[in-house]
Amino acid sequence: MLKIGVLTGGGDCPGLNSVIRAVVRKGISGGDQFIGIKNGWKGLIENEVLDLNLGAVSGILPKGGTILGTSRTNPYKKEGDLQKLKDNYKKLGLDALIAIGGEDTLGAAYKLIKDGIPNIVGVPKTIDNDISCTDYTFGFDTAINIAMECIDRLHTTAESHHRIIVAEVMGRHAGWIAIESGLAGGADVILIPEVPIDMEDVCNVIKKRHSRGKTFSIVVVAEGAQFKDKKLILQEEKLDAFGHVRLGGIGERLATEIEKMTGYETRVSVLGHIQRGGSPTAFDRVLGTRFGVKAVELVKNKKFGRMAALSGNKIIDVPLEDAVKALKTVDPELYDIARVFFG
Ligand code: F6P
């Protein structure tokens, strides 16, 4: 029998509870015991844990967020935290740890493997879908469906008022949410971090639409998109514990420029955390469930330093090292497809 810790770190996303439930259901049926670590790495630093038994995971499958809580705590940020984390890991008598997180949580997991906690396996989560070595992360499908519904709604009001509406979506430095929700929602322009924004091009598309009688347009912009014109770049730089810039505000800047350059009335709608909240889609529940079962198998087979991943329709495992090396950004071929529908 193994005693296995489970934590969820970084921004929450729909589907986390599906993983936790699957881990516990799979593991308990094999005789293992589970300790839930509260609020990501913070819980291991502060020794805040709970017993993850069958009762604790009952009824959580449709719930958004994470029953374990989460935080953006970086165990390498504050002096002394790493030692506290290691001491608590030992005190709890854990045989292994399942870390469910995005680039930061999994990046820390990879470092910890080399710094004295070797028995860690990873599960990739994030609405941003920017983790390498997996076709999808869970949370993404829910986020794009929410964003798509918002874009549908923005269409009817934009059309009625003959306005341009800019929808700012999340996704950090990858344009996955923007491109997939924009494609699904029929956006007229989609702007992603991978391709610098050329304001002339954007305004020409909008004007061209007007000239063929379309007196409204929907522009979807990823929060991490950047202007080609350096003068328009946003200056604000708030950093989190992992040194990431807190993004947001590009939509407002873009709307102002569009209105100035085209003369058309423009509004902005920032979708924000709506994209991350609420119940997961069936796709995310199933993917999370499959990842959870895989994570327990990895622990049982002592395949530490590995991450559960989706390849085609198969659940595989990949080295954590490869998964955290670089972000997975939008394939230019997909952007070419999106461009077909601009204008
Ligand atoms: O990584 C998920 C995400 O929602 C990003 O898309 C976004 O930039 C960030 O988290 C927002 O973080 P917070 O919830 O800490 O404001």
CSV table of C-alpha atoms and ligand atoms in Angstrom, one decimal:
chain,number,residue,atom,x,y,z
A,1,MET,CA,0.0,0.0,0.0
A,2,LEU,CA,1.3,3.4,-1.0
A,3,LYS,CA,0.6,6.8,0.6
A,4,ILE,CA,0.2,9.3,-2.2
A,5,GLY,CA,-0.1,13.1,-2.0
A,6,VAL,CA,-2.2,15.0,-4.5
A,7,LEU,CA,-2.0,18.7,-5.2
A,8,THR,CA,-3.5,21.2,-7.7
A,9,GLY,CA,-1.5,24.4,-8.3
A,10,GLY,CA,-1.7,27.5,-10.5
A,11,GLY,CA,-4.9,29.0,-11.9
A,12,ASP,CA,-7.8,26.6,-11.4
A,13,CYS,CA,-9.7,25.2,-14.3
A,14,PRO,CA,-12.8,23.0,-15.0
A,15,GLY,CA,-11.9,19.3,-14.8
A,16,LEU,CA,-9.5,19.4,-11.8
A,17,ASN,CA,-12.0,17.6,-9.7
A,18,SER,CA,-12.4,14.9,-12.4
A,19,VAL,CA,-8.7,14.2,-12.0
A,20,ILE,CA,-8.8,14.1,-8.2
A,21,ARG,CA,-11.8,11.8,-8.2
A,22,ALA,CA,-10.2,9.5,-10.8
A,23,VAL,CA,-6.9,9.3,-8.9
A,24,VAL,CA,-8.6,8.4,-5.6
A,25,ARG,CA,-11.1,6.0,-7.1
A,26,LYS,CA,-8.4,4.2,-9.1
A,27,GLY,CA,-5.9,4.2,-6.2
A,28,ILE,CA,-8.2,3.2,-3.4
A,29,SER,CA,-9.4,0.2,-5.4
A,30,GLY,CA,-5.8,-0.9,-5.5
A,31,GLY,CA,-5.4,-0.4,-1.8
A,32,ASP,CA,-3.6,2.9,-1.7
A,33,GLN,CA,-4.1,5.9,0.6
A,34,PHE,CA,-4.4,9.5,-0.6
A,35,ILE,CA,-3.5,12.8,1.1
A,36,GLY,CA,-4.9,15.9,-0.4
A,37,ILE,CA,-2.5,18.9,-0.2
A,38,LYS,CA,-4.3,22.2,0.1
A,39,ASN,CA,-3.6,25.1,-2.1
A,40,GLY,CA,-0.8,23.8,-4.3
A,41,TRP,CA,2.8,23.9,-3.1
A,42,LYS,CA,1.7,26.3,-0.3
A,43,GLY,CA,0.0,23.3,1.4
A,44,LEU,CA,3.1,21.3,1.4
A,45,ILE,CA,5.2,24.2,2.8
A,46,GLU,CA,2.6,24.9,5.5
A,47,ASN,CA,1.6,21.3,6.1
A,48,GLU,CA,-2.1,21.9,5.3
A,49,VAL,CA,-3.6,18.6,4.2
A,50,LEU,CA,-6.8,16.6,4.2
A,51,ASP,CA,-7.7,12.9,3.9
A,52,LEU,CA,-8.8,12.1,0.4
A,53,ASN,CA,-11.1,9.2,0.8
A,54,LEU,CA,-14.0,8.0,-1.2
A,55,GLY,CA,-16.4,10.3,0.6
A,56,ALA,CA,-14.3,13.3,-0.1
A,57,VAL,CA,-14.4,12.7,-3.9
A,58,SER,CA,-18.1,11.8,-4.0
A,59,GLY,CA,-20.2,14.1,-6.2
A,60,ILE,CA,-17.4,16.3,-7.4
A,61,LEU,CA,-17.2,15.3,-11.0
A,62,PRO,CA,-19.5,18.1,-12.3
A,63,LYS,CA,-18.0,20.8,-10.0
A,64,GLY,CA,-15.7,23.5,-11.4
A,65,GLY,CA,-12.6,24.6,-9.6
A,66,THR,CA,-10.7,22.3,-7.2
A,67,ILE,CA,-11.8,20.8,-3.9
A,68,LEU,CA,-8.1,21.0,-2.8
A,69,GLY,CA,-7.8,24.8,-3.4
A,70,THR,CA,-5.0,26.3,-5.3
A,71,SER,CA,-2.4,29.0,-5.3
A,72,ARG,CA,0.4,30.4,-7.4
A,73,THR,CA,3.0,29.7,-4.7
A,74,ASN,CA,6.5,29.1,-6.0
A,75,PRO,CA,8.4,26.9,-3.5
A,76,TYR,CA,11.7,28.4,-4.9
A,77,LYS,CA,10.7,32.0,-4.3
A,78,LYS,CA,11.1,32.4,-0.5
A,79,GLU,CA,14.1,31.3,1.4
A,80,GLY,CA,13.4,28.4,3.7
A,81,ASP,CA,10.2,27.3,1.9
A,82,LEU,CA,12.0,24.5,0.0
A,83,GLN,CA,13.3,22.9,3.2
A,84,LYS,CA,9.9,23.2,4.9
A,85,LEU,CA,8.3,21.5,1.9
A,86,LYS,CA,10.8,18.7,2.0
A,87,ASP,CA,10.4,18.3,5.8
A,88,ASN,CA,6.6,18.1,5.5
A,89,TYR,CA,6.8,15.6,2.7
A,90,LYS,CA,8.8,13.4,4.9
A,91,LYS,CA,6.7,14.0,8.0
A,92,LEU,CA,3.6,13.0,6.1
A,93,GLY,CA,5.3,9.8,5.1
A,94,LEU,CA,4.4,10.2,1.4
A,95,ASP,CA,5.7,7.6,-1.0
A,96,ALA,CA,4.8,9.7,-4.1
A,97,LEU,CA,3.2,12.9,-5.2
A,98,ILE,CA,0.8,13.6,-8.1
A,99,ALA,CA,1.2,17.3,-9.1
A,100,ILE,CA,-1.7,18.6,-11.2
A,101,GLY,CA,-0.8,21.9,-12.8
A,102,GLY,CA,0.3,24.1,-15.6
A,103,GLU,CA,3.8,25.2,-16.7
A,104,ASP,CA,4.6,26.7,-13.2
A,105,THR,CA,3.4,23.9,-11.0
A,106,LEU,CA,4.9,21.2,-13.3
A,107,GLY,CA,8.1,23.3,-13.7
A,108,ALA,CA,8.5,23.3,-9.9
A,109,ALA,CA,7.7,19.6,-9.8
A,110,TYR,CA,10.5,18.9,-12.3
A,111,LYS,CA,13.0,20.9,-10.2
A,112,LEU,CA,11.8,19.2,-7.0
A,113,ILE,CA,12.5,15.8,-8.5
A,114,LYS,CA,16.2,16.8,-8.8
A,115,ASP,CA,16.1,18.5,-5.4
A,116,GLY,CA,15.2,15.6,-3.2
A,117,ILE,CA,11.6,14.6,-4.0
A,118,PRO,CA,12.1,12.1,-6.8
A,119,ASN,CA,8.7,10.3,-6.7
A,120,ILE,CA,6.6,12.9,-8.6
A,121,VAL,CA,4.3,12.4,-11.6
A,122,GLY,CA,2.6,15.3,-13.4
A,123,VAL,CA,-0.9,15.9,-14.9
A,124,PRO,CA,-1.2,18.8,-17.3
A,125,LYS,CA,-4.1,21.3,-16.6
A,126,THR,CA,-4.8,24.7,-17.9
A,127,ILE,CA,-7.4,26.6,-19.9
A,128,ASP,CA,-4.5,28.0,-22.0
A,129,ASN,CA,-3.7,24.6,-23.6
A,130,ASP,CA,-0.1,25.7,-23.8
A,131,ILE,CA,1.7,22.6,-22.3
A,132,SER,CA,4.0,20.8,-24.7
A,133,CYS,CA,3.9,17.1,-25.4
A,134,THR,CA,0.1,16.8,-25.0
A,135,ASP,CA,-2.5,17.5,-27.7
A,136,TYR,CA,-4.8,19.0,-25.1
A,137,THR,CA,-4.9,20.0,-21.5
A,138,PHE,CA,-8.2,19.6,-19.7
A,139,GLY,CA,-10.0,22.9,-18.9
A,140,PHE,CA,-9.4,24.2,-22.4
A,141,ASP,CA,-12.5,22.7,-24.0
A,142,THR,CA,-14.7,24.3,-21.3
A,143,ALA,CA,-13.0,27.6,-21.7
A,144,ILE,CA,-13.4,27.8,-25.5
A,145,ASN,CA,-17.0,26.7,-25.3
A,146,ILE,CA,-17.7,29.5,-22.8
A,147,ALA,CA,-15.8,32.0,-25.0
A,148,MET,CA,-17.7,30.8,-28.1
A,149,GLU,CA,-21.0,31.3,-26.4
A,150,CYS,CA,-19.9,34.9,-25.4
A,151,ILE,CA,-18.9,35.6,-29.0
A,152,ASP,CA,-22.3,34.4,-30.2
A,153,ARG,CA,-23.9,36.8,-27.8
A,154,LEU,CA,-21.7,39.6,-28.8
A,155,HIS,CA,-22.7,39.1,-32.4
A,156,THR,CA,-26.3,39.9,-31.9
A,157,THR,CA,-25.7,43.1,-30.0
A,158,ALA,CA,-22.9,44.2,-32.3
A,159,GLU,CA,-25.1,43.7,-35.3
A,160,SER,CA,-28.1,45.5,-33.8
A,161,HIS,CA,-26.0,48.6,-33.0
A,162,HIS,CA,-23.7,48.5,-36.0
A,163,ARG,CA,-20.7,48.4,-33.8
A,164,ILE,CA,-17.3,46.8,-33.6
A,165,ILE,CA,-16.9,44.7,-30.5
A,166,VAL,CA,-13.5,43.5,-29.3
A,167,ALA,CA,-13.6,40.4,-27.2
A,168,GLU,CA,-10.5,39.9,-25.0
A,169,VAL,CA,-9.9,36.3,-24.1
A,170,MET,CA,-7.3,34.7,-21.8
A,171,GLY,CA,-4.6,32.3,-22.8
A,172,ARG,CA,-1.4,34.0,-21.6
A,173,HIS,CA,1.4,33.9,-24.3
A,174,ALA,CA,-0.4,31.3,-26.5
A,175,GLY,CA,-3.3,32.1,-28.7
A,176,TRP,CA,-5.2,28.8,-28.4
A,177,ILE,CA,-8.3,30.1,-26.7
A,178,ALA,CA,-8.5,33.1,-29.1
A,179,ILE,CA,-8.1,31.0,-32.2
A,180,GLU,CA,-10.4,28.1,-31.3
A,181,SER,CA,-13.2,30.2,-29.8
A,182,GLY,CA,-12.8,32.7,-32.6
A,183,LEU,CA,-13.1,30.1,-35.3
A,184,ALA,CA,-16.0,28.4,-33.5
A,185,GLY,CA,-17.8,31.8,-33.0
A,186,GLY,CA,-17.2,33.1,-36.5
A,187,ALA,CA,-15.0,36.1,-35.4
A,188,ASP,CA,-14.1,38.5,-38.2
A,189,VAL,CA,-10.6,39.1,-36.9
A,190,ILE,CA,-8.6,36.9,-34.5
A,191,LEU,CA,-5.4,38.3,-32.9
A,192,ILE,CA,-3.0,36.0,-31.2
A,193,PRO,CA,0.4,36.5,-29.4
A,194,GLU,CA,2.2,34.4,-32.0
A,195,VAL,CA,1.5,37.1,-34.7
A,196,PRO,CA,2.1,40.8,-34.0
A,197,ILE,CA,-1.0,43.0,-34.5
A,198,ASP,CA,-0.8,45.2,-37.6
A,199,MET,CA,-3.4,47.9,-37.0
A,200,GLU,CA,-3.7,48.8,-40.7
A,201,ASP,CA,-4.6,45.2,-41.6
A,202,VAL,CA,-7.1,45.0,-38.8
A,203,CYS,CA,-8.9,48.2,-39.9
A,204,ASN,CA,-8.8,47.2,-43.5
A,205,VAL,CA,-10.6,44.0,-42.7
A,206,ILE,CA,-13.3,45.9,-40.8
A,207,LYS,CA,-13.6,48.6,-43.5
A,208,LYS,CA,-13.9,45.9,-46.2
A,209,ARG,CA,-16.7,44.3,-44.3
A,210,HIS,CA,-18.5,47.7,-44.2
A,211,SER,CA,-18.1,48.1,-47.9
A,212,ARG,CA,-20.0,44.9,-48.5
A,213,GLY,CA,-22.8,45.9,-46.1
A,214,LYS,CA,-21.6,44.3,-42.9
A,215,THR,CA,-21.9,47.2,-40.5
A,216,PHE,CA,-20.6,45.3,-37.5
A,217,SER,CA,-17.5,43.2,-36.7
A,218,ILE,CA,-16.3,40.9,-33.9
A,219,VAL,CA,-12.6,41.1,-33.1
A,220,VAL,CA,-11.2,38.4,-30.8
A,221,VAL,CA,-7.9,39.3,-29.2
A,222,ALA,CA,-5.8,37.1,-26.9
A,223,GLU,CA,-4.7,38.9,-23.7
A,224,GLY,CA,-1.0,38.2,-24.6
A,225,ALA,CA,-1.2,39.6,-28.2
A,226,GLN,CA,1.3,42.4,-29.0
A,227,PHE,CA,1.1,45.4,-31.3
A,228,LYS,CA,3.6,45.6,-34.2
A,229,ASP,CA,3.8,49.3,-33.5
A,230,LYS,CA,5.9,49.6,-30.4
A,231,LYS,CA,4.3,52.9,-29.5
A,232,LEU,CA,1.0,51.0,-28.7
A,233,ILE,CA,2.6,48.5,-26.4
A,234,LEU,CA,1.1,48.4,-22.9
A,235,GLN,CA,3.6,49.4,-20.2
A,236,GLU,CA,2.1,47.9,-17.0
A,237,GLU,CA,4.1,45.0,-15.6
A,238,LYS,CA,2.7,43.3,-12.5
A,239,LEU,CA,4.6,40.0,-11.8
A,240,ASP,CA,3.4,36.9,-10.0
A,241,ALA,CA,5.6,34.6,-7.9
A,242,PHE,CA,6.9,32.8,-11.0
A,243,GLY,CA,7.9,36.1,-12.6
A,244,HIS,CA,5.0,36.1,-15.1
A,245,VAL,CA,3.5,39.4,-16.2
A,246,ARG,CA,-0.2,39.7,-15.3
A,247,LEU,CA,-1.8,40.2,-18.6
A,248,GLY,CA,-5.0,42.1,-19.6
A,249,GLY,CA,-5.9,45.5,-21.1
A,250,ILE,CA,-5.0,44.9,-24.8
A,251,GLY,CA,-8.7,44.8,-25.7
A,252,GLU,CA,-9.3,48.3,-24.4
A,253,ARG,CA,-6.2,49.6,-26.2
A,254,LEU,CA,-7.2,47.9,-29.4
A,255,ALA,CA,-10.8,49.2,-29.3
A,256,THR,CA,-9.5,52.8,-28.9
A,257,GLU,CA,-7.3,52.4,-31.9
A,258,ILE,CA,-9.9,50.8,-34.1
A,259,GLU,CA,-12.4,53.6,-33.3
A,260,LYS,CA,-9.8,56.2,-34.0
A,261,MET,CA,-8.6,54.7,-37.3
A,262,THR,CA,-12.0,53.6,-38.7
A,263,GLY,CA,-14.4,56.1,-37.2
A,264,TYR,CA,-16.8,53.2,-36.3
A,265,GLU,CA,-18.2,53.0,-32.8
A,266,THR,CA,-16.3,50.3,-30.9
A,267,ARG,CA,-16.9,48.5,-27.6
A,268,VAL,CA,-14.8,46.0,-25.6
A,269,SER,CA,-15.8,43.0,-23.6
A,270,VAL,CA,-13.2,41.3,-21.4
A,271,LEU,CA,-14.3,37.7,-20.8
A,272,GLY,CA,-11.9,37.2,-17.9
A,273,HIS,CA,-12.4,34.6,-15.2
A,274,ILE,CA,-15.8,33.6,-16.6
A,275,GLN,CA,-13.7,31.4,-18.9
A,276,ARG,CA,-12.3,29.5,-16.0
A,277,GLY,CA,-15.3,29.0,-13.8
A,278,GLY,CA,-18.2,26.6,-13.7
A,279,SER,CA,-18.8,23.0,-14.7
A,280,PRO,CA,-16.5,21.2,-17.1
A,281,THR,CA,-17.6,19.9,-20.5
A,282,ALA,CA,-17.9,16.2,-21.1
A,283,PHE,CA,-14.6,16.3,-23.0
A,284,ASP,CA,-12.8,17.8,-20.0
A,285,ARG,CA,-14.4,15.5,-17.5
A,286,VAL,CA,-13.4,12.5,-19.6
A,287,LEU,CA,-9.8,13.8,-20.3
A,288,GLY,CA,-9.3,14.6,-16.6
A,289,THR,CA,-10.6,11.2,-15.6
A,290,ARG,CA,-8.3,9.4,-18.1
A,291,PHE,CA,-5.3,11.5,-16.9
A,292,GLY,CA,-6.1,10.7,-13.2
A,293,VAL,CA,-6.2,7.0,-13.9
A,294,LYS,CA,-2.9,7.2,-15.8
A,295,ALA,CA,-1.2,9.2,-13.1
A,296,VAL,CA,-1.9,6.4,-10.6
A,297,GLU,CA,-0.6,3.8,-13.0
A,298,LEU,CA,2.6,5.9,-13.4
A,299,VAL,CA,3.1,5.9,-9.7
A,300,LYS,CA,2.4,2.2,-9.4
A,301,ASN,CA,4.9,1.4,-12.2
A,302,LYS,CA,7.4,3.8,-10.6
A,303,LYS,CA,7.5,5.9,-13.7
A,304,PHE,CA,8.4,9.0,-11.8
A,305,GLY,CA,9.4,12.3,-13.6
A,306,ARG,CA,6.7,11.5,-16.2
A,307,MET,CA,3.5,13.3,-17.2
A,308,ALA,CA,0.2,11.9,-18.4
A,309,ALA,CA,-0.5,13.3,-21.9
A,310,LEU,CA,-3.0,13.0,-24.8
A,311,SER,CA,-1.6,11.9,-28.1
A,312,GLY,CA,-4.4,11.5,-30.7
A,313,ASN,CA,-6.9,9.6,-28.8
A,314,LYS,CA,-4.4,7.7,-26.6
A,315,ILE,CA,-3.3,8.5,-23.1
A,316,ILE,CA,0.5,8.2,-23.0
A,317,ASP,CA,3.2,9.4,-20.7
A,318,VAL,CA,6.0,11.8,-21.6
A,319,PRO,CA,9.1,13.1,-19.7
A,320,LEU,CA,8.1,16.0,-17.5
A,321,GLU,CA,11.4,17.6,-18.6
A,322,ASP,CA,10.2,17.8,-22.2
A,323,ALA,CA,6.8,19.0,-21.2
A,324,VAL,CA,8.1,22.1,-19.3
A,325,LYS,CA,10.9,23.0,-21.6
A,326,ALA,CA,8.9,25.3,-23.9
A,327,LEU,CA,5.3,26.5,-24.3
A,328,LYS,CA,3.1,25.0,-27.0
A,329,THR,CA,2.0,27.8,-29.2
A,330,VAL,CA,-0.5,28.0,-32.1
A,331,ASP,CA,0.5,26.2,-35.2
A,332,PRO,CA,0.8,28.8,-38.1
A,333,GLU,CA,-1.2,26.4,-40.3
A,334,LEU,CA,-4.2,26.8,-38.0
A,335,TYR,CA,-3.8,30.6,-38.2
A,336,ASP,CA,-3.8,30.4,-42.0
A,337,ILE,CA,-7.2,28.6,-41.7
A,338,ALA,CA,-8.5,31.3,-39.4
A,339,ARG,CA,-7.4,34.0,-41.9
A,340,VAL,CA,-9.7,32.5,-44.6
A,341,PHE,CA,-12.6,33.9,-42.5
A,342,PHE,CA,-11.2,37.4,-41.8
A,343,GLY,CA,-13.4,40.1,-43.4
B,1,F6P,O1,-3.2,30.3,-16.9
B,1,F6P,C1,-4.6,30.5,-16.8
B,1,F6P,C2,-5.0,31.9,-16.7
B,1,F6P,O2,-6.4,32.0,-16.7
B,1,F6P,C3,-4.4,32.8,-17.9
B,1,F6P,O3,-5.1,32.6,-19.1
B,1,F6P,C4,-4.4,34.1,-17.3
B,1,F6P,O4,-3.5,35.0,-17.9
B,1,F6P,C5,-4.1,33.9,-15.9
B,1,F6P,O5,-4.4,32.6,-15.6
B,1,F6P,C6,-4.8,34.8,-14.9
B,1,F6P,O6,-4.4,34.5,-13.6
B,1,F6P,P1,-5.1,35.0,-12.3
B,1,F6P,O7,-6.3,34.2,-12.1
B,1,F6P,O8,-4.0,34.7,-11.3
B,1,F6P,O9,-5.4,36.4,-12.5
